[in-house]
Coordinates of C-alpha atoms in Angstrom, one line a residue:
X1 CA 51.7 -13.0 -22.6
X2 CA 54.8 -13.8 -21.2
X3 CA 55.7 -17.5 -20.1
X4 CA 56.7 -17.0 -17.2
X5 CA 53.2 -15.6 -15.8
X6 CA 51.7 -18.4 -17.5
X7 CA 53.7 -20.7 -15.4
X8 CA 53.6 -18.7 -12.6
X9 CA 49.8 -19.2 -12.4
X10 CA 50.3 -23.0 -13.6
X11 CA 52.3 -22.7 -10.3
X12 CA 50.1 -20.8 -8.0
X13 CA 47.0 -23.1 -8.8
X14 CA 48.9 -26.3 -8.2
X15 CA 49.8 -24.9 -5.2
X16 CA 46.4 -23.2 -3.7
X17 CA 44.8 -27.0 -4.6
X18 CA 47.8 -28.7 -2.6
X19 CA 47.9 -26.3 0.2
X20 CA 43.9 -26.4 0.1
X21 CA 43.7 -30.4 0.2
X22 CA 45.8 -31.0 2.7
X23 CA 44.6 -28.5 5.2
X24 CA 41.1 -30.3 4.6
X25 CA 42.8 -33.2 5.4
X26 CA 43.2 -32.1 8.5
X27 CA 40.2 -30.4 9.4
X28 CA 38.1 -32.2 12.7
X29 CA 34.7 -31.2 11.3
X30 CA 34.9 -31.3 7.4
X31 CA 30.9 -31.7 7.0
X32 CA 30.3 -28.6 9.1
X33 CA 31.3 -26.5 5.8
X34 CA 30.1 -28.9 3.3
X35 CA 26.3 -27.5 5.6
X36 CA 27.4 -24.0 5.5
X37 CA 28.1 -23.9 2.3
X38 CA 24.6 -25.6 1.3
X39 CA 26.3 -28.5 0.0
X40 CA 22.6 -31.3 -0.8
X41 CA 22.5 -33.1 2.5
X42 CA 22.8 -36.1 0.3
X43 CA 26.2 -35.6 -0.2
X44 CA 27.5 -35.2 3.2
X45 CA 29.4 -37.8 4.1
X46 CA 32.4 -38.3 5.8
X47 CA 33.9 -40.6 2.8
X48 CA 33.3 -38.0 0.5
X49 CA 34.5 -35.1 2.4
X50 CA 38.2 -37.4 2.6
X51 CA 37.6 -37.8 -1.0
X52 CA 37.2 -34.5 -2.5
X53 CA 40.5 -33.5 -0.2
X54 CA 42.1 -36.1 -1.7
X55 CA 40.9 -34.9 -4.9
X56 CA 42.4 -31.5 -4.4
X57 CA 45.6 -33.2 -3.6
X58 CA 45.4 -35.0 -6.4
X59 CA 44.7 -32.4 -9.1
X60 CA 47.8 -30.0 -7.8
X61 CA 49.9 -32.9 -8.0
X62 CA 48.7 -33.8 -11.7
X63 CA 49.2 -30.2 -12.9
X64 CA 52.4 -30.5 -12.3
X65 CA 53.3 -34.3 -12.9
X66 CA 51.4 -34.8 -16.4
X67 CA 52.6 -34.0 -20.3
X68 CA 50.4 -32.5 -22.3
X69 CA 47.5 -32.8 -23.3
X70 CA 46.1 -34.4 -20.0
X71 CA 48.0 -31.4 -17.5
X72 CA 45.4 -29.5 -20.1
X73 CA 42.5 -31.5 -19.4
X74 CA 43.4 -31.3 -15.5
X75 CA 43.7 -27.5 -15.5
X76 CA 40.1 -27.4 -17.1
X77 CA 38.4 -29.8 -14.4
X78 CA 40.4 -27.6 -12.0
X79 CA 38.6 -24.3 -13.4
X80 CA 35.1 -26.2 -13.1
X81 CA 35.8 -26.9 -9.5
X82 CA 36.8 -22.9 -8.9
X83 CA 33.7 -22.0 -10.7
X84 CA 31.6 -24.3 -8.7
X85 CA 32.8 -22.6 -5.5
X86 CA 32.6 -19.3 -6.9
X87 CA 29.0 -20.1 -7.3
X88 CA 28.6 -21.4 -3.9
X89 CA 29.8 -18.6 -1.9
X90 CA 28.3 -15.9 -4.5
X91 CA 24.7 -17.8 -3.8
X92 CA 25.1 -17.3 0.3
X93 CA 26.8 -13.5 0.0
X94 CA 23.4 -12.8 -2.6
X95 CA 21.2 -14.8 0.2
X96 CA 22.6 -12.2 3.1
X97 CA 23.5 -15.3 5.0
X98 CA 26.7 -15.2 7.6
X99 CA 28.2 -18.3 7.6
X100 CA 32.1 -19.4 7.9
X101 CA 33.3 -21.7 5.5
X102 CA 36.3 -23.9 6.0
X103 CA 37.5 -23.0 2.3
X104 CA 41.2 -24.2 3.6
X105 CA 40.3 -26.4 5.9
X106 CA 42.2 -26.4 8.9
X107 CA 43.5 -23.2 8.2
X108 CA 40.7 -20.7 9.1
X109 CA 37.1 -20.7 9.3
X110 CA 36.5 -16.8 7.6
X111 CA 33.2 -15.3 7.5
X112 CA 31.7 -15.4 3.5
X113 CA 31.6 -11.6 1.9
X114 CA 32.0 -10.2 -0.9
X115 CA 36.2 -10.7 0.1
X116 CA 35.5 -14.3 -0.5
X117 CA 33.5 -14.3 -4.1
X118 CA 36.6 -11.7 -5.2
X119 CA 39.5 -14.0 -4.2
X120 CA 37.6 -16.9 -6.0
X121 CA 37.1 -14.6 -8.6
X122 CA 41.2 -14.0 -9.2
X123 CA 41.4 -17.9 -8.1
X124 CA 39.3 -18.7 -11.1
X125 CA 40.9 -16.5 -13.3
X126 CA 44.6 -17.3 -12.5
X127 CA 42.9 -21.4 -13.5
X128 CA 42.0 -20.0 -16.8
X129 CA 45.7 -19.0 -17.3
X130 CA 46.8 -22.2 -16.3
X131 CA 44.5 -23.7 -18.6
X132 CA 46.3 -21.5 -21.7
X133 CA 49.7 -22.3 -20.2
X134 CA 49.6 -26.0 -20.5
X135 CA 47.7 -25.7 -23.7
X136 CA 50.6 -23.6 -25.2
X137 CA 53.6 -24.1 -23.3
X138 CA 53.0 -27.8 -22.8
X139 CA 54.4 -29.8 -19.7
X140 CA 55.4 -28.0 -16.6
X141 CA 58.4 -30.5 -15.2
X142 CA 60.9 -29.8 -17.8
X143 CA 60.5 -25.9 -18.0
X144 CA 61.1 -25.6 -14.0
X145 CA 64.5 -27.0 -14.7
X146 CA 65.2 -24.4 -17.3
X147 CA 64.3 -21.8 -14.7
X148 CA 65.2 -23.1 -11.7
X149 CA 66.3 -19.8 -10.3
X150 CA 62.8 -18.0 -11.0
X151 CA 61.1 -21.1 -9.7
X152 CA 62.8 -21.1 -6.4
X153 CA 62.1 -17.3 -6.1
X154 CA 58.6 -17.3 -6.2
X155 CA 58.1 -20.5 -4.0
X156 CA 60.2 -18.4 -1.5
X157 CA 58.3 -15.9 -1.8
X158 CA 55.1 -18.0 -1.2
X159 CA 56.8 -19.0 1.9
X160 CA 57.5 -16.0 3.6
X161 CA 54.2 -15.0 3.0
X162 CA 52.6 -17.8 4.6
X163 CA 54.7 -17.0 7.5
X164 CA 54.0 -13.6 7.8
X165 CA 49.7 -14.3 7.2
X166 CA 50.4 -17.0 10.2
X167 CA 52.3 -14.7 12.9
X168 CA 50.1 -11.6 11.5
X169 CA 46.8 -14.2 12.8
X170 CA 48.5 -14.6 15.7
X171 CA 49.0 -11.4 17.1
X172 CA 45.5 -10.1 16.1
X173 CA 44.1 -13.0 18.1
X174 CA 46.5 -12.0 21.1
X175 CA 45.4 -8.5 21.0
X176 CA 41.6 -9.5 20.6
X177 CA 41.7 -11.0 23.7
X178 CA 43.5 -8.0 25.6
X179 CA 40.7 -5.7 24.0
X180 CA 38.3 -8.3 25.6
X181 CA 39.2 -8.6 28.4
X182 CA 38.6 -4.9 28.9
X183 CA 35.1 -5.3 27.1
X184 CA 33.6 -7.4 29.3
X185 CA 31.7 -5.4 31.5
X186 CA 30.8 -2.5 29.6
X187 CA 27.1 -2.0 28.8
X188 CA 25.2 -3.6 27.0
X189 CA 25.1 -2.1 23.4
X190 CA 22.4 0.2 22.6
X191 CA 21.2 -1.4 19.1
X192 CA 18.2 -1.9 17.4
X193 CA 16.0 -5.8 17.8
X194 CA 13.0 -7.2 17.4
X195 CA 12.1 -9.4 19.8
X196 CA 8.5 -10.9 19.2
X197 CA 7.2 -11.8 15.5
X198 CA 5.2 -8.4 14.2
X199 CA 7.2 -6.6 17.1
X200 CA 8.3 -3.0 16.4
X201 CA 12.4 -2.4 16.5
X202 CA 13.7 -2.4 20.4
X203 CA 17.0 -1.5 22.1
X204 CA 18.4 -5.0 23.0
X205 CA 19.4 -2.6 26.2
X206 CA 15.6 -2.4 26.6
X207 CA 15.1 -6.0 25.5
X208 CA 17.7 -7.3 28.2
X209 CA 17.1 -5.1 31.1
X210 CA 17.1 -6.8 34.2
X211 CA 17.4 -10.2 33.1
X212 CA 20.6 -12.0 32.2
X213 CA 20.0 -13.4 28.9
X214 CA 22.6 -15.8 26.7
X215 CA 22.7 -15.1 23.1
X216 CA 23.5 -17.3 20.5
X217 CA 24.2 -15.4 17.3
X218 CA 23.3 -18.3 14.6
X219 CA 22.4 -18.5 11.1
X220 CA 20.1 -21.4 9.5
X221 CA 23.0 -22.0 6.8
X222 CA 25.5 -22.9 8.7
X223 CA 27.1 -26.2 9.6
X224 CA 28.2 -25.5 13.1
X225 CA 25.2 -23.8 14.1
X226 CA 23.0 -27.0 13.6
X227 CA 25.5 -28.2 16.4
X228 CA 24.6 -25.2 19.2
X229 CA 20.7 -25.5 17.4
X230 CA 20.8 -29.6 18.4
X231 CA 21.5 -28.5 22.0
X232 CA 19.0 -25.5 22.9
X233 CA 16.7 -27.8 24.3
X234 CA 19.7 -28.7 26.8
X235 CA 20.7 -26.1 27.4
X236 CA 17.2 -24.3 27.7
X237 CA 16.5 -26.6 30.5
X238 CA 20.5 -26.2 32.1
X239 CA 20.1 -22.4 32.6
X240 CA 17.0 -22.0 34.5
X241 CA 17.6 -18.6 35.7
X242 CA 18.8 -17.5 32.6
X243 CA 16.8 -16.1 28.8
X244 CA 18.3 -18.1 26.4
X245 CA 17.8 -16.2 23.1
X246 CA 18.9 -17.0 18.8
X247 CA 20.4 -13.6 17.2
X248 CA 18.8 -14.3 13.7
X249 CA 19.6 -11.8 10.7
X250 CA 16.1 -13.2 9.2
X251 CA 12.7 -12.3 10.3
X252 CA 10.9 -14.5 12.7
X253 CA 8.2 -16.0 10.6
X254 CA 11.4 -17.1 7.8
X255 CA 13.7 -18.2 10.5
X256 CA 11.4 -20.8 11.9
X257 CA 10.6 -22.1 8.9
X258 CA 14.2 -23.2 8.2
X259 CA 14.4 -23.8 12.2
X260 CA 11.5 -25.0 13.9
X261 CA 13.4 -25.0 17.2
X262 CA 14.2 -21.4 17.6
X263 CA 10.6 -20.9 17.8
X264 CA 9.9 -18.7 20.7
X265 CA 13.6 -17.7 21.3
X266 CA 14.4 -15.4 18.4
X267 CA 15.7 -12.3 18.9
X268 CA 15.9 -10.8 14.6
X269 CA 19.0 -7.9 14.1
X270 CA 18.4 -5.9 11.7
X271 CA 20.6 -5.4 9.1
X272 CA 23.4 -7.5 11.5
X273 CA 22.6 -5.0 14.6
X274 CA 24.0 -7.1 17.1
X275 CA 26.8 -9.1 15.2
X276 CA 27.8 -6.2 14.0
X277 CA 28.5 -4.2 17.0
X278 CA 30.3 -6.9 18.8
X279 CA 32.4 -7.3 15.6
X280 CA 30.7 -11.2 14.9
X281 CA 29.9 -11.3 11.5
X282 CA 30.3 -15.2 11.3
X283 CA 28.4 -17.8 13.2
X284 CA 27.7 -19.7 15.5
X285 CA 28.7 -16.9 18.1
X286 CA 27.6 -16.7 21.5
X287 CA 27.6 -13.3 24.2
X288 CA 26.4 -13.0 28.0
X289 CA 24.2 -10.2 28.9
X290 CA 24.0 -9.3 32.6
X291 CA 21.3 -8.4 34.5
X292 CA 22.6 -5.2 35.5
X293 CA 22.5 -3.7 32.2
X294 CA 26.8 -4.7 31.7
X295 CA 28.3 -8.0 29.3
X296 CA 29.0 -10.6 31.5
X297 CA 31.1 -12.6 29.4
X298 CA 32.1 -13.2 26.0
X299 CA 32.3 -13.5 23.2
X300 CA 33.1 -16.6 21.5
X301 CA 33.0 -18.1 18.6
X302 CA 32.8 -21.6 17.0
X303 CA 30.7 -24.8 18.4
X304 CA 33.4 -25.7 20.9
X305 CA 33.8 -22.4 22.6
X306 CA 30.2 -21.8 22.8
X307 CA 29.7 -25.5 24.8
X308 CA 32.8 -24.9 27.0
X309 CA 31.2 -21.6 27.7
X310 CA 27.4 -22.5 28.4
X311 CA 29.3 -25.4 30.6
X312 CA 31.3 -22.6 32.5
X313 CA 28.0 -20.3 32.7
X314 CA 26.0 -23.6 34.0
X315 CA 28.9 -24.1 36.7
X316 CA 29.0 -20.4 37.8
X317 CA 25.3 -20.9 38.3
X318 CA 25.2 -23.6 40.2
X319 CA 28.1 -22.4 42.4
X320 CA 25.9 -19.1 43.4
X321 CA 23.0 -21.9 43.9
X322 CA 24.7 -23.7 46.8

């Protein structure tokens, strides 16, 4: 193989680590995916989350930093760690569960698919290469100065491309919410529920008809959802006039079991009906049904959005009250 691939993935793992680390650095709710991701409760702590960021930090720097043999023995712990978050996401895609993990932190929040367990896959694999890189080609410093000009290639290249993935997120959001706001008030999709344990499969059309009814698309798994799970009660109690209802993708009897306090509010989608058709395939979500048979707002994603909106639904409420 030739060296320069090897160093190229000695490269590219260094940087995925540092780029990785430092976005978790940055990330407001670090123990959110540590939950998601089904991380032992006994290791969630906010001193460990800063650590293992660190950590990342820490192991692209060594890669590039250390002589042989210890760059070796970093490249090895660093393929341990990929294949301990392979394992991770493969265990929630094989569990069917729809959670977003903050896998870079601050820089995105994607849904866990099969997308994820492949790029961890190549992740893991480019490791390995590092691994045979350092173990043949020895210590990475000296050989960047040989080939400086290939070097400074690639990390352009790396550059532009984080650009272009950055203004590329941008725009999609932009023309999300033009899409949206034209969504708003159509009806209300006609897609299969069940909305009472034992219950035979509904139309949530059916289900929702002349009622307005919040749903709150949330998975058991997840990290922010235990946030928007902490406040039903609350928000039960805010919205008087209004069915509150959890969008589970597990059956009622097996949802309550992992959460006691959806009981009586869980509406199970089949096979991801609902999330599905309103294109929200990671959780916690949130959508308005009208009482007229038309969306009345949303939706939104994430724990913040979801409490700004309830808080904006709880407002509009009271302001028709008075």
């Amino acid at each position: 193989m030739l060296p320069e691939a090897t160093l190229a993935a000695t490269l590219v793992t260094a940087v995925v680590l540092l780029v990785s680390g430092v976005a978790k650095v940055l990330d407001r709710e670090p123990l959110a995916s540590w939950e998601a991701m089904g991380v032992p409760e006994g290791l969630r702590r906010p001193e460990l989350a800063r650590a293992h960021a660190g950590a990342e930090v820490a192991l692209g720097v060594l890669l590039l930093a250390l002589p042989a043999p210890w760059a070796t023995g970093v490249a090895v712990l660093v393929v341990l760690l990929f294949a301990a978050y392979l394992v991770l996401v493969a265990r929630l895609v094989r569990r069917g569960e729809q959670v977003s993990c903050h896998c870079f932190g601050a820089l995105g929040s994607g849904t866990v698919d099969r997308g994820t367990v492949a790029r961890n896959v190549v992740l893991l694999l480019v490791a390995g290469l590092a691994v045979l890189d350092l173990a043949v080609q020895g210590w990475v410093a000296p050989r960047l100065g040989e080939q400086a000009g290939w070097v400074l290639a690639l990390a352009a290249t790396a550059v532009v491309t984080v650009l272009v993935v950055r203004g590329s997120s941008s725009s999609v959001e932009e023309v999300d919410q033009e899409e949206l706001d034209d969504y708003l008030r159509l009806p209300i999709p006609d897609v299969p529920v069940v909305d009472e344990p034992g219950g035979e499969q509904r139309s949530l059309r059916e289900v929702a008809a002349g009622q307005a009814m919040l749903l709150l698309l949330l998975s058991s798994g997840c990290g922010s959802c235990r946030q928007v799970t902490a406040r039903l009660p609350e928000w039960v109690e805010a919205l008087p006039g209004l069915s509150v209802r959890v969008v589970s993708g597990i059956p009622h009897a097996q949802t309550v079991q992992f959460e006691p306090q959806w009981e009586g509010l869980v509406l199970y989608e089949p096979q991801a009906s609902v999330g599905r058709v309103f294109g929200l395939m990671g959780r916690p979500a949130a959508v308005l049904l009208g009482a007229d048979g038309l969306l009345a707002g949303g939706p939104v994603k994430g724990y913040r959005a979801i409490a700004q909106f309830v808080d904006d639904i709880r407002d509009e409420l009271d302001d028709a009250a008075r």
